[in-house]
mmCIF file of C-alpha atoms in Angstrom:
data_model
loop_
_atom_site.group_PDB
_atom_site.id
_atom_site.type_symbol
_atom_site.label_atom_id
_atom_site.label_comp_id
_atom_site.label_asym_id
_atom_site.label_seq_id
_atom_site.Cartn_x
_atom_site.Cartn_y
_atom_site.Cartn_z
ATOM 1 C CA MET A 1 -19.121 8.056 -4.704
ATOM 2 C CA PRO A 2 -21.657 5.364 -5.574
ATOM 3 C CA THR A 3 -24.064 5.030 -2.662
ATOM 4 C CA ASP A 4 -24.448 1.257 -3.055
ATOM 5 C CA LEU A 5 -20.893 0.426 -1.958
ATOM 6 C CA SER A 6 -20.263 -2.032 0.837
ATOM 7 C CA PRO A 7 -19.241 -0.642 4.244
ATOM 8 C CA ILE A 8 -15.631 -1.678 3.573
ATOM 9 C CA GLU A 9 -15.533 0.176 0.248
ATOM 10 C CA LYS A 10 -17.105 3.224 1.878
ATOM 11 C CA ALA A 11 -14.403 3.075 4.553
ATOM 12 C CA LYS A 12 -11.717 2.934 1.888
ATOM 13 C CA PHE A 13 -13.280 5.872 0.071
ATOM 14 C CA VAL A 14 -13.462 8.203 3.081
ATOM 15 C CA ALA A 15 -9.841 7.414 4.053
ATOM 16 C CA ALA A 16 -8.710 8.112 0.499
ATOM 17 C CA LYS A 17 -10.804 11.279 0.267
ATOM 18 C CA ARG A 18 -9.261 12.677 3.455
ATOM 19 C CA ALA A 19 -5.752 11.762 2.321
ATOM 20 C CA SER A 20 -6.293 13.477 -1.020
ATOM 21 C CA GLN A 21 -6.793 16.729 0.897
ATOM 22 C CA LEU A 22 -3.195 16.510 2.146
ATOM 23 C CA VAL A 23 -1.901 16.982 -1.399
ATOM 24 C CA GLU A 24 -0.959 20.554 -2.250
ATOM 25 C CA ASP A 25 -0.377 22.305 -5.545
ATOM 26 C CA GLY A 26 3.066 21.587 -7.004
ATOM 27 C CA MET A 27 3.717 18.477 -4.951
ATOM 28 C CA ARG A 28 5.510 15.384 -6.212
ATOM 29 C CA VAL A 29 3.361 12.513 -4.978
ATOM 30 C CA GLY A 30 3.858 8.754 -4.850
ATOM 31 C CA LEU A 31 0.691 6.826 -5.679
ATOM 32 C CA GLY A 32 0.218 3.382 -4.203
ATOM 33 C CA THR A 33 -1.330 0.242 -5.641
ATOM 34 C CA GLY A 34 -4.501 -1.592 -4.627
ATOM 35 C CA SER A 35 -8.198 -0.964 -4.162
ATOM 36 C CA THR A 36 -7.808 1.747 -1.493
ATOM 37 C CA ALA A 37 -5.073 3.522 -3.445
ATOM 38 C CA ALA A 38 -7.318 3.428 -6.521
ATOM 39 C CA TRP A 39 -9.882 5.506 -4.629
ATOM 40 C CA LEU A 40 -7.123 7.990 -3.828
ATOM 41 C CA VAL A 41 -6.168 8.327 -7.489
ATOM 42 C CA ARG A 42 -9.788 8.974 -8.388
ATOM 43 C CA CYS A 43 -10.136 11.608 -5.658
ATOM 44 C CA LEU A 44 -6.982 13.354 -6.854
ATOM 45 C CA GLY A 45 -8.248 13.197 -10.425
ATOM 46 C CA GLU A 46 -11.406 14.953 -9.296
ATOM 47 C CA ARG A 47 -9.301 17.724 -7.735
ATOM 48 C CA VAL A 48 -7.242 18.047 -10.913
ATOM 49 C CA ARG A 49 -10.436 18.385 -12.926
ATOM 50 C CA ASP A 50 -12.447 20.636 -10.596
ATOM 51 C CA GLU A 51 -9.791 22.688 -8.792
ATOM 52 C CA GLY A 52 -6.974 22.801 -11.325
ATOM 53 C CA LEU A 53 -4.658 20.995 -8.896
ATOM 54 C CA GLN A 54 -1.227 20.609 -10.468
ATOM 55 C CA ILE A 55 0.902 17.713 -9.258
ATOM 56 C CA THR A 56 3.351 15.226 -10.680
ATOM 57 C CA ALA A 57 2.841 11.640 -9.606
ATOM 58 C CA VAL A 58 5.053 8.569 -9.424
ATOM 59 C CA PRO A 59 2.864 5.429 -9.570
ATOM 60 C CA THR A 60 3.977 2.171 -7.946
ATOM 61 C CA SER A 61 2.579 -0.119 -10.637
ATOM 62 C CA ILE A 62 1.514 -0.204 -14.266
ATOM 63 C CA ARG A 63 -2.172 -0.347 -13.324
ATOM 64 C CA THR A 64 -1.893 2.692 -11.031
ATOM 65 C CA ALA A 65 -0.113 4.607 -13.798
ATOM 66 C CA GLU A 66 -2.896 3.769 -16.251
ATOM 67 C CA LEU A 67 -5.602 4.937 -13.845
ATOM 68 C CA ALA A 68 -3.708 8.145 -13.015
ATOM 69 C CA ARG A 69 -3.383 9.075 -16.673
ATOM 70 C CA GLU A 70 -7.046 8.255 -17.215
ATOM 71 C CA VAL A 71 -8.143 10.797 -14.594
ATOM 72 C CA GLY A 72 -5.776 13.507 -15.838
ATOM 73 C CA ILE A 73 -2.844 13.245 -13.404
ATOM 74 C CA GLU A 74 0.633 13.901 -14.810
ATOM 75 C CA VAL A 75 2.749 10.763 -14.424
ATOM 76 C CA VAL A 76 6.551 10.750 -14.219
ATOM 77 C CA THR A 77 9.181 8.212 -13.241
ATOM 78 C CA LEU A 78 10.960 8.272 -9.901
ATOM 79 C CA ASP A 79 14.204 9.059 -11.717
ATOM 80 C CA GLN A 80 12.522 12.124 -13.193
ATOM 81 C CA ALA A 81 11.035 13.225 -9.875
ATOM 82 C CA LYS A 82 14.221 12.338 -7.928
ATOM 83 C CA TRP A 83 12.514 12.838 -4.543
ATOM 84 C CA LEU A 84 8.880 12.999 -3.420
ATOM 85 C CA ASP A 85 7.047 15.253 -1.004
ATOM 86 C CA LEU A 86 4.474 12.652 -0.085
ATOM 87 C CA THR A 87 3.521 9.048 -0.814
ATOM 88 C CA ILE A 88 0.009 7.764 -0.093
ATOM 89 C CA ASP A 89 -0.625 4.046 -0.224
ATOM 90 C CA GLY A 90 -2.777 1.323 1.265
ATOM 91 C CA ALA A 91 -1.684 -1.557 3.507
ATOM 92 C CA ASP A 92 -2.724 -5.129 4.122
ATOM 93 C CA GLU A 93 -2.022 -4.751 7.847
ATOM 94 C CA PHE A 94 -0.755 -2.066 10.206
ATOM 95 C CA ASP A 95 0.174 -2.341 13.869
ATOM 96 C CA PRO A 96 0.267 0.210 16.748
ATOM 97 C CA GLN A 97 3.853 1.196 15.820
ATOM 98 C CA LEU A 98 2.714 1.798 12.206
ATOM 99 C CA GLY A 99 4.633 -1.203 10.982
ATOM 100 C CA LEU A 100 3.029 -2.557 7.824
ATOM 101 C CA ILE A 101 2.552 -5.637 5.732
ATOM 102 C CA LYS A 102 2.155 -4.690 2.082
ATOM 103 C CA GLY A 103 2.280 -6.497 -1.220
ATOM 104 C CA GLY A 104 -1.103 -8.173 -1.458
ATOM 105 C CA GLY A 105 -1.360 -6.603 -4.909
ATOM 106 C CA GLY A 106 2.129 -7.736 -5.865
ATOM 107 C CA ALA A 107 3.708 -4.258 -6.110
ATOM 108 C CA LEU A 108 5.718 -4.292 -2.873
ATOM 109 C CA LEU A 109 9.105 -3.605 -4.490
ATOM 110 C CA GLN A 110 8.093 -0.402 -6.246
ATOM 111 C CA GLU A 111 5.935 0.574 -3.260
ATOM 112 C CA LYS A 112 8.868 0.321 -0.854
ATOM 113 C CA ILE A 113 11.256 2.180 -3.156
ATOM 114 C CA VAL A 114 8.774 5.009 -3.678
ATOM 115 C CA ALA A 115 7.826 5.215 0.012
ATOM 116 C CA THR A 116 11.435 5.476 1.149
ATOM 117 C CA ALA A 117 12.106 8.185 -1.455
ATOM 118 C CA SER A 118 9.495 10.441 0.176
ATOM 119 C CA ASP A 119 9.539 13.046 2.914
ATOM 120 C CA THR A 120 6.317 11.547 4.310
ATOM 121 C CA MET A 121 4.438 8.286 3.835
ATOM 122 C CA VAL A 122 0.726 8.190 4.644
ATOM 123 C CA VAL A 123 -1.200 4.917 4.738
ATOM 124 C CA ILE A 124 -4.925 4.815 4.034
ATOM 125 C CA ALA A 125 -6.900 1.822 5.235
ATOM 126 C CA ASP A 126 -10.230 0.584 6.489
ATOM 127 C CA ALA A 127 -10.405 -0.185 10.201
ATOM 128 C CA GLY A 128 -10.194 -3.931 9.588
ATOM 129 C CA LYS A 129 -6.518 -3.625 8.595
ATOM 130 C CA GLU A 130 -5.437 -2.701 12.135
ATOM 131 C CA VAL A 131 -3.847 -5.555 14.105
ATOM 132 C CA ALA A 132 -2.099 -5.874 17.454
ATOM 133 C CA THR A 133 0.741 -7.910 15.900
ATOM 134 C CA LEU A 134 1.629 -8.281 12.230
ATOM 135 C CA GLY A 135 1.391 -11.645 10.528
ATOM 136 C CA ALA A 136 -2.227 -12.728 10.063
ATOM 137 C CA PHE A 137 -2.004 -11.528 6.454
ATOM 138 C CA PRO A 138 0.467 -13.625 4.428
ATOM 139 C CA LEU A 139 3.809 -11.848 4.097
ATOM 140 C CA PRO A 140 4.771 -11.393 0.424
ATOM 141 C CA VAL A 141 8.396 -11.916 -0.570
ATOM 142 C CA GLU A 142 9.509 -11.019 -4.095
ATOM 143 C CA VAL A 143 11.925 -13.597 -5.515
ATOM 144 C CA ILE A 144 13.738 -13.778 -8.863
ATOM 145 C CA PRO A 145 12.736 -16.724 -11.091
ATOM 146 C CA PHE A 146 16.272 -18.156 -11.365
ATOM 147 C CA GLY A 147 16.808 -20.774 -8.679
ATOM 148 C CA PHE A 148 13.379 -20.172 -7.234
ATOM 149 C CA GLN A 149 13.118 -23.536 -5.488
ATOM 150 C CA THR A 150 16.524 -23.071 -3.878
ATOM 151 C CA THR A 151 15.565 -19.617 -2.668
ATOM 152 C CA ARG A 152 12.295 -20.972 -1.309
ATOM 153 C CA ALA A 153 14.165 -23.669 0.617
ATOM 154 C CA LEU A 154 16.493 -21.038 2.089
ATOM 155 C CA VAL A 155 13.514 -18.910 3.108
ATOM 156 C CA GLU A 156 11.905 -21.880 4.849
ATOM 157 C CA GLU A 157 15.168 -22.704 6.610
ATOM 158 C CA THR A 158 15.526 -19.095 7.779
ATOM 159 C CA LEU A 159 11.992 -19.073 9.168
ATOM 160 C CA GLY A 160 13.003 -21.931 11.465
ATOM 161 C CA SER A 161 15.020 -19.496 13.556
ATOM 162 C CA MET A 162 12.492 -16.643 13.450
ATOM 163 C CA ASP A 163 9.913 -15.727 16.106
ATOM 164 C CA VAL A 164 6.897 -16.642 13.979
ATOM 165 C CA LEU A 165 3.893 -18.846 14.643
ATOM 166 C CA GLY A 166 3.596 -20.451 11.178
ATOM 167 C CA ARG A 167 6.152 -21.394 8.512
ATOM 168 C CA GLU A 168 4.080 -22.417 5.485
ATOM 169 C CA THR A 169 5.120 -20.883 2.153
ATOM 170 C CA ALA A 170 3.169 -20.727 -1.106
ATOM 171 C CA LEU A 171 4.026 -19.569 -4.597
ATOM 172 C CA ARG A 172 1.474 -16.946 -5.605
ATOM 173 C CA MET A 173 -0.467 -18.016 -8.672
ATOM 174 C CA ASP A 174 -2.347 -16.158 -11.389
ATOM 175 C CA GLY A 175 -4.734 -18.808 -12.617
ATOM 176 C CA ASP A 176 -2.650 -21.797 -13.696
ATOM 177 C CA ALA A 177 0.611 -19.860 -13.957
ATOM 178 C CA PRO A 178 2.825 -18.185 -11.360
ATOM 179 C CA PHE A 179 2.006 -14.556 -10.649
ATOM 180 C CA VAL A 180 4.559 -12.241 -12.287
ATOM 181 C CA THR A 181 5.412 -8.820 -10.846
ATOM 182 C CA ASP A 182 6.008 -5.722 -12.963
ATOM 183 C CA GLU A 183 9.733 -6.523 -12.693
ATOM 184 C CA GLY A 184 9.250 -10.079 -13.958
ATOM 185 C CA ASN A 185 9.720 -11.734 -10.570
ATOM 186 C CA ARG A 186 7.693 -14.214 -8.498
ATOM 187 C CA ILE A 187 5.899 -13.743 -5.166
ATOM 188 C CA LEU A 188 6.330 -16.197 -2.313
ATOM 189 C CA ASP A 189 3.601 -15.735 0.318
ATOM 190 C CA LEU A 190 4.662 -16.656 3.849
ATOM 191 C CA HIS A 191 1.842 -17.769 6.151
ATOM 192 C CA LEU A 192 3.445 -16.759 9.431
ATOM 193 C CA LYS A 193 0.246 -16.062 11.454
ATOM 194 C CA ARG A 194 2.169 -13.945 13.974
ATOM 195 C CA ILE A 195 5.510 -12.145 13.552
ATOM 196 C CA GLY A 196 7.142 -11.618 16.933
ATOM 197 C CA ASN A 197 10.027 -9.476 15.679
ATOM 198 C CA ALA A 198 9.147 -7.842 12.369
ATOM 199 C CA ARG A 199 12.416 -5.913 12.029
ATOM 200 C CA GLN A 200 14.546 -9.032 12.548
ATOM 201 C CA THR A 201 12.396 -11.026 10.120
ATOM 202 C CA ALA A 202 12.636 -8.358 7.416
ATOM 203 C CA LEU A 203 16.424 -8.122 7.737
ATOM 204 C CA ALA A 204 16.913 -11.890 7.730
ATOM 205 C CA LEU A 205 14.754 -12.425 4.633
ATOM 206 C CA ASN A 206 16.573 -9.742 2.667
ATOM 207 C CA GLN A 207 19.915 -11.457 3.339
ATOM 208 C CA ILE A 208 18.853 -14.532 1.336
ATOM 209 C CA PRO A 209 20.256 -14.696 -2.224
ATOM 210 C CA GLY A 210 17.397 -14.576 -4.702
ATOM 211 C CA VAL A 211 15.131 -12.512 -2.451
ATOM 212 C CA VAL A 212 14.570 -9.072 -3.956
ATOM 213 C CA GLU A 213 12.438 -7.521 -1.207
ATOM 214 C CA ASN A 214 9.836 -8.397 1.416
ATOM 215 C CA GLY A 215 6.517 -6.803 2.335
ATOM 216 C CA LEU A 216 7.414 -5.702 5.861
ATOM 217 C CA PHE A 217 7.506 -1.890 5.943
ATOM 218 C CA ILE A 218 9.194 -0.985 9.226
ATOM 219 C CA ASP A 219 9.933 2.632 10.239
ATOM 220 C CA ILE A 220 8.637 3.867 6.888
ATOM 221 C CA CYS A 221 5.038 4.931 7.553
ATOM 222 C CA ASP A 222 4.584 8.325 9.233
ATOM 223 C CA ARG A 223 0.799 8.514 9.471
ATOM 224 C CA VAL A 224 -2.250 6.350 8.940
ATOM 225 C CA ILE A 225 -5.740 7.498 8.016
ATOM 226 C CA ILE A 226 -8.377 4.977 9.057
ATOM 227 C CA GLY A 227 -11.786 4.954 7.411
ATOM 228 C CA TYR A 228 -15.043 3.496 8.745
ATOM 229 C CA GLY A 229 -18.122 2.369 6.879
ATOM 230 C CA ASP A 230 -20.293 5.115 8.379
ATOM 231 C CA GLY A 231 -18.016 7.883 7.101
ATOM 232 C CA ARG A 232 -15.921 8.375 10.223
ATOM 233 C CA ILE A 233 -12.186 8.906 9.835
ATOM 234 C CA GLU A 234 -9.276 8.892 12.240
ATOM 235 C CA MET A 235 -5.844 10.253 11.445
ATOM 236 C CA ARG A 236 -3.090 8.806 13.619
ATOM 237 C CA ASP A 237 0.677 9.173 13.770
ATOM 238 C CA LEU A 238 3.275 7.372 15.825
ATOM 239 C CA ASP A 239 4.468 10.354 17.847
ATOM 240 C CA ASN A 240 1.196 12.091 18.650
ATOM 241 C CA GLY A 241 -1.396 9.317 18.550
ATOM 242 C CA PRO A 242 -4.791 10.359 17.137
ATOM 243 C CA VAL A 243 -4.395 13.809 15.605
ATOM 244 C CA GLU A 244 -7.798 14.147 13.974
ATOM 245 C CA THR A 245 -11.185 12.538 13.998
ATOM 246 C CA GLY A 246 -14.145 13.471 11.852
ATOM 247 C CA ARG A 247 -16.685 12.314 9.345
ATOM 248 C CA LEU A 248 -17.044 12.686 5.595
ATOM 249 C CA ASP A 249 -20.457 12.715 3.965
ATOM 250 C CA PHE A 250 -21.129 10.438 1.037
ATOM 251 C CA VAL A 251 -21.974 11.914 -2.342
ATOM 252 C CA ASP A 252 -24.282 10.935 -5.168
ATOM 253 C CA SER A 253 -23.222 8.306 -7.670
ATOM 254 C CA ASP A 254 -23.320 10.648 -10.671
ATOM 255 C CA ASN A 255 -19.674 11.663 -10.576
ATOM 256 C CA ILE A 256 -16.178 10.694 -11.660
ATOM 257 C CA PHE A 257 -16.125 7.552 -9.532
ATOM 258 C CA ALA A 258 -18.999 5.816 -11.260
ATOM 259 C CA ASP A 259 -17.233 4.890 -14.490
ATOM 260 C CA LEU A 260 -13.721 3.973 -13.411
ATOM 261 C CA PRO A 261 -12.513 0.376 -13.035
ATOM 262 C CA ASP A 262 -10.900 -0.673 -9.783
#
């Protein structure tokens, strides 16, 4: 790992490095999307190269698939894999019950499908992603383009009856044009500030015609690995609390990580 990374990037790296050690030969593994998940893919690529690790991977986005192939990981579709042993992904927020907000990278639909098609979902994150209550990070909602403004109005109306602190909505942009997901849809970011009942909010949003999926991952994550900028890690699950603490040493910059784009 490059030694000139910021503390946050170092935290992401050590969480990803520890999670990569959970992957065993022959596993079918879901690979998440985002900067932390990119570190995971690189770590797994290093194991494929140096240890001969043999896995098949189902990426949750086009960019994750491209990176996985680049580092030598075999990529298949979810239909080909049928079911996964393990999915490892990042999160924009996680709470004490391991509820998540995901979708900051715009891949929430594939991420949720892949995570729920897995025996185990592990989240990797830096310590700054932990919150007491979900909602500070804008909640992404994937919406089809047809009738977008009508769907947006229905979402805003629904939020009026939800236990949330804010109700502002914003169409996610990519420069001057709307952001487009891998499925050709739009992202509506909900600035809720605090979500009092995440399960109720997720169910209500998914009842709205035009909404494809939302970024609340409730009762999906089994374990979270938290990384710190000084190399410390903590592995935590809902049933047992902290199950492991430790520290990973940083390595020199002359390795596989130096040349790969994020």
